[in-house]
XYZ file of C-alpha atoms in Angstrom:
231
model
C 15.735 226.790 187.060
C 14.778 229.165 184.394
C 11.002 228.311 182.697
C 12.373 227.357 179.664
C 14.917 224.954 180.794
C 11.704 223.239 182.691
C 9.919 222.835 179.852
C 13.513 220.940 178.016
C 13.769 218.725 180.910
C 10.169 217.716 180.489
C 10.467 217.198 176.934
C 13.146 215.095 176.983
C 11.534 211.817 177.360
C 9.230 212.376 174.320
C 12.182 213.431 172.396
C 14.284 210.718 173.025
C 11.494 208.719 171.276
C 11.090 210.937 168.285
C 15.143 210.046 168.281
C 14.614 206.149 168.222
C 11.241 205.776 166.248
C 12.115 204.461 162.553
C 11.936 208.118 160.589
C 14.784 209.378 162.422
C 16.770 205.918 162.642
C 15.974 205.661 158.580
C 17.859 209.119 157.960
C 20.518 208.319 160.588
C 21.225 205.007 158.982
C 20.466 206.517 155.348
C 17.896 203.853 154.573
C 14.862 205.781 155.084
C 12.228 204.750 152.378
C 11.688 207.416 149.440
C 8.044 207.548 149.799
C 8.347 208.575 153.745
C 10.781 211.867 152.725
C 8.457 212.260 149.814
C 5.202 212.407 152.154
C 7.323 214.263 154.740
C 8.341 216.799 152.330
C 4.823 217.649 151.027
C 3.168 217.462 154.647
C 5.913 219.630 155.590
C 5.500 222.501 153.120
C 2.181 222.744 154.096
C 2.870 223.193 157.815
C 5.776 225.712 157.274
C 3.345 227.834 155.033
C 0.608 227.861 158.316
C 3.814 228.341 160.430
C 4.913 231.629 158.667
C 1.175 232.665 159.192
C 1.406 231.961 163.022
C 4.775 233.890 163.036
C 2.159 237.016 161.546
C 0.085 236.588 164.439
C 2.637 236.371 167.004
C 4.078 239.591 165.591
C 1.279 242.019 167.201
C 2.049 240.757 170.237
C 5.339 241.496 170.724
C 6.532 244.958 172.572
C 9.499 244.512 171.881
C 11.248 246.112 168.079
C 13.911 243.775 168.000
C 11.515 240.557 168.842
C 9.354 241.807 166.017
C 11.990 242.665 163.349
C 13.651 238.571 164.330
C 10.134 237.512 163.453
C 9.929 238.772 160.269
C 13.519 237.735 159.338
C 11.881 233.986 160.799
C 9.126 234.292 158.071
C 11.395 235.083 155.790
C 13.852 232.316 156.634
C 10.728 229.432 156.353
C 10.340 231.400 152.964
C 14.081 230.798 151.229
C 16.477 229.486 154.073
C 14.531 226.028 154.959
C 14.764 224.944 151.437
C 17.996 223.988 152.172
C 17.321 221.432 154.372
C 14.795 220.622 151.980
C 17.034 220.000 148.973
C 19.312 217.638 150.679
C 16.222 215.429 151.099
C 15.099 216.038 147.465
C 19.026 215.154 146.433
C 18.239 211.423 148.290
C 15.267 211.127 146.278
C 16.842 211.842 143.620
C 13.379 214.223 142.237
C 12.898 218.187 142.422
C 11.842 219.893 145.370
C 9.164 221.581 143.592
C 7.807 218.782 141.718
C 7.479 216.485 145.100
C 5.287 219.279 146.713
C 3.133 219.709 143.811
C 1.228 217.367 145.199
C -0.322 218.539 148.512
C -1.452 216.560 151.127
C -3.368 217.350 154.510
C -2.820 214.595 156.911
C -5.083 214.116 160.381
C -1.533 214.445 162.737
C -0.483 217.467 160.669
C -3.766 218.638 160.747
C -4.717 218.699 164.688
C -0.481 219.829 165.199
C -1.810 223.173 162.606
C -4.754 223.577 164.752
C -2.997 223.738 168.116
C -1.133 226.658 166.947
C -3.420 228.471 165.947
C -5.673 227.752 168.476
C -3.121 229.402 170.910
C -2.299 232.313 168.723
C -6.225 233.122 168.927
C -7.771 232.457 171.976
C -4.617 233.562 174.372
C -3.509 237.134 174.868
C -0.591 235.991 176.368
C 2.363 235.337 173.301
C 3.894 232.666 175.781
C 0.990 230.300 174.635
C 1.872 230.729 171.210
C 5.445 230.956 171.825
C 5.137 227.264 173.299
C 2.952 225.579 170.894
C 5.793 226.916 168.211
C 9.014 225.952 170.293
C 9.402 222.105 170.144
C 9.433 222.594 166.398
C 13.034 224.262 166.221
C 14.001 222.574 169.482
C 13.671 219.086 168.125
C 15.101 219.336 165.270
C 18.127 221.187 167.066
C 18.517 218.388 170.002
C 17.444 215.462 167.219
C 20.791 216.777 164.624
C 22.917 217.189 167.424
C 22.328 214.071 168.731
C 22.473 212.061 165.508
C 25.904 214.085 164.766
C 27.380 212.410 168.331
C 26.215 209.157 167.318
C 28.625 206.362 165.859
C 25.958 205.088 163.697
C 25.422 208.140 161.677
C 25.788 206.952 158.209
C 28.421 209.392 156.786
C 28.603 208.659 153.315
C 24.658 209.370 152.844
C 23.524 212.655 151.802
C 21.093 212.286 154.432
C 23.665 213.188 157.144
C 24.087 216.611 155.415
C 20.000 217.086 157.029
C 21.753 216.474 160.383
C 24.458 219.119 159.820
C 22.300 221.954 158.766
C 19.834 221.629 161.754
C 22.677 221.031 164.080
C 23.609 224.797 163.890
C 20.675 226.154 162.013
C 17.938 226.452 164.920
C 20.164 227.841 167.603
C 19.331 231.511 167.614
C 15.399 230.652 167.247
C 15.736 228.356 169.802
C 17.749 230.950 172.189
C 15.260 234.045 171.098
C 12.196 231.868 171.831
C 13.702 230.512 175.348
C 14.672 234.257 176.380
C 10.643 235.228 175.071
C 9.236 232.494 176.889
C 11.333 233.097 180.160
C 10.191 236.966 180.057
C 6.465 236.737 178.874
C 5.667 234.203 181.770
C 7.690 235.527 184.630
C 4.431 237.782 186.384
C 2.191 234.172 185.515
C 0.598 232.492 188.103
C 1.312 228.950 188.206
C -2.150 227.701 186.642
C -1.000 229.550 184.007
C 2.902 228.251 183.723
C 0.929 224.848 184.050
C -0.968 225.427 180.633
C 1.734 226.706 178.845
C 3.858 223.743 179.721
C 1.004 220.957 178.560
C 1.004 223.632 175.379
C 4.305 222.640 175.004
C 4.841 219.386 175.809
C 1.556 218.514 173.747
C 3.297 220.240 170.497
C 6.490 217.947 170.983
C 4.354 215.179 171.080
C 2.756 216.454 167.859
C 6.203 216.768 166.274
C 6.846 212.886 166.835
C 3.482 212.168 165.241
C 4.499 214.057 162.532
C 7.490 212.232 161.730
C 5.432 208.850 162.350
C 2.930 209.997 160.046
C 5.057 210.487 157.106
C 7.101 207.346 158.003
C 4.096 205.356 158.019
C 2.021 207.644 155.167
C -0.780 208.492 157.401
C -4.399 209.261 155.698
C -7.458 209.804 156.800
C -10.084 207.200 157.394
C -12.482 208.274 154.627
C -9.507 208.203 152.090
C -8.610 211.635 151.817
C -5.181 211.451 151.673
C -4.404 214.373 149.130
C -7.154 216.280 150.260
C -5.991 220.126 151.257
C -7.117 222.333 154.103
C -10.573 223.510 153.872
């Protein structure tokens, strides 16, 4: 079994959770409160602007041409192509993209999910760490869509279901190119090594569940701060 495939089968369990916790039912049922897609949406432009910076650190590492020229079509994808996905949730809201993320916010689970990235992008030569602390992100949203699309409660008739549809397709190629990086950069690693970079990416799968549970439930920090940004 390749490395990759390992780390799916792993992840699977924590995924089908993400899948049944109450952000993911709200969209599939199209009841999901406003103020959860509203906190999502501005949590979530922050972490796509710190993910576009981890794609620039990743980028050195590469030997590759054609894995570095992908990455920078990535950061420019996060950039203009993600909107999309973006707007359909805006369209439920019935408000403008840009005027929901005016307002930024910094939440602990977003925070410590930031911090793990970069962590891995600093302090490991290797780009499989970084690779794996990135993965989950496209992979859950690619298993979560195509799962939702299979599923006879899928409400149809909300606009929601058009969120489904775009990450259904939308994530494959990332998710192939990172599989193929992640089954090349750790083939020579011993297996203390594969070890790490599977808790690397098991732990980031977890952290995209809290995400979605921190926007559903409007997480903030225990001294109040809320809106506060990154410092």
């Amino acid at each position: 079994m390749l490395f990759s495939e390992q780390l799916k089968k792993e992840a699977k369990p924590i995924i089908d959770q993400i899948y049944h916790d109450p952000f993911i039912q709200g969209m599939l049922h199209g009841n999901l409160p406003v103020e959860a897609i509203k906190f999502y949406l501005r949590a979530d432009a922050s972490y796509l602007n710190e993910f576009a910076n981890i794609y620039a650190l990743l980028i050195p590492k590469m030997e590759n041409l054609n894995d570095v020229r992908f990455l920078v079509e990535q950061i420019q994808f996060i950039v203009d192509g993600e909107v999309e996905a973006h707007e359909i949730l805006a369209d439920y809201v019935q408000e403008s993209y840009n005027e929901i993320v005016q307002e930024k916010i910094w939440p602990p689970s977003g925070d410590h999910y930031i911090k793990h990235m970069y962590f891995n992008a600093y302090a490991k030569e290797n780009a499989a760490y970084t690779i794996a602390a990135m993965a989950p992100c496209p992979y859950v949203y690619q298993i979560i869509a195509q799962q939702a699309l299979r599923d006879s409660k899928l409400n149809k008739d909300s606009i929601l279901s058009k969120w489904f549809e775009f990450y259904s397709t939308e994530m494959d190629e990332l998710v192939h190119v990172f599989d193929n990086l992640m089954n090349k950069l750790t083939e020579y690693c011993n297996e203390k090594e594969k070890t790490d970079i599977k808790q690397c990416f098991l732990q980031s799968t977890v952290h995209e569940r809290n995400f979605f549970n921190m926007s559903f439930n409007e997480e903030s920090w225990s001294y109040g701060g809320m809106k506060n940004e990154q410092t």
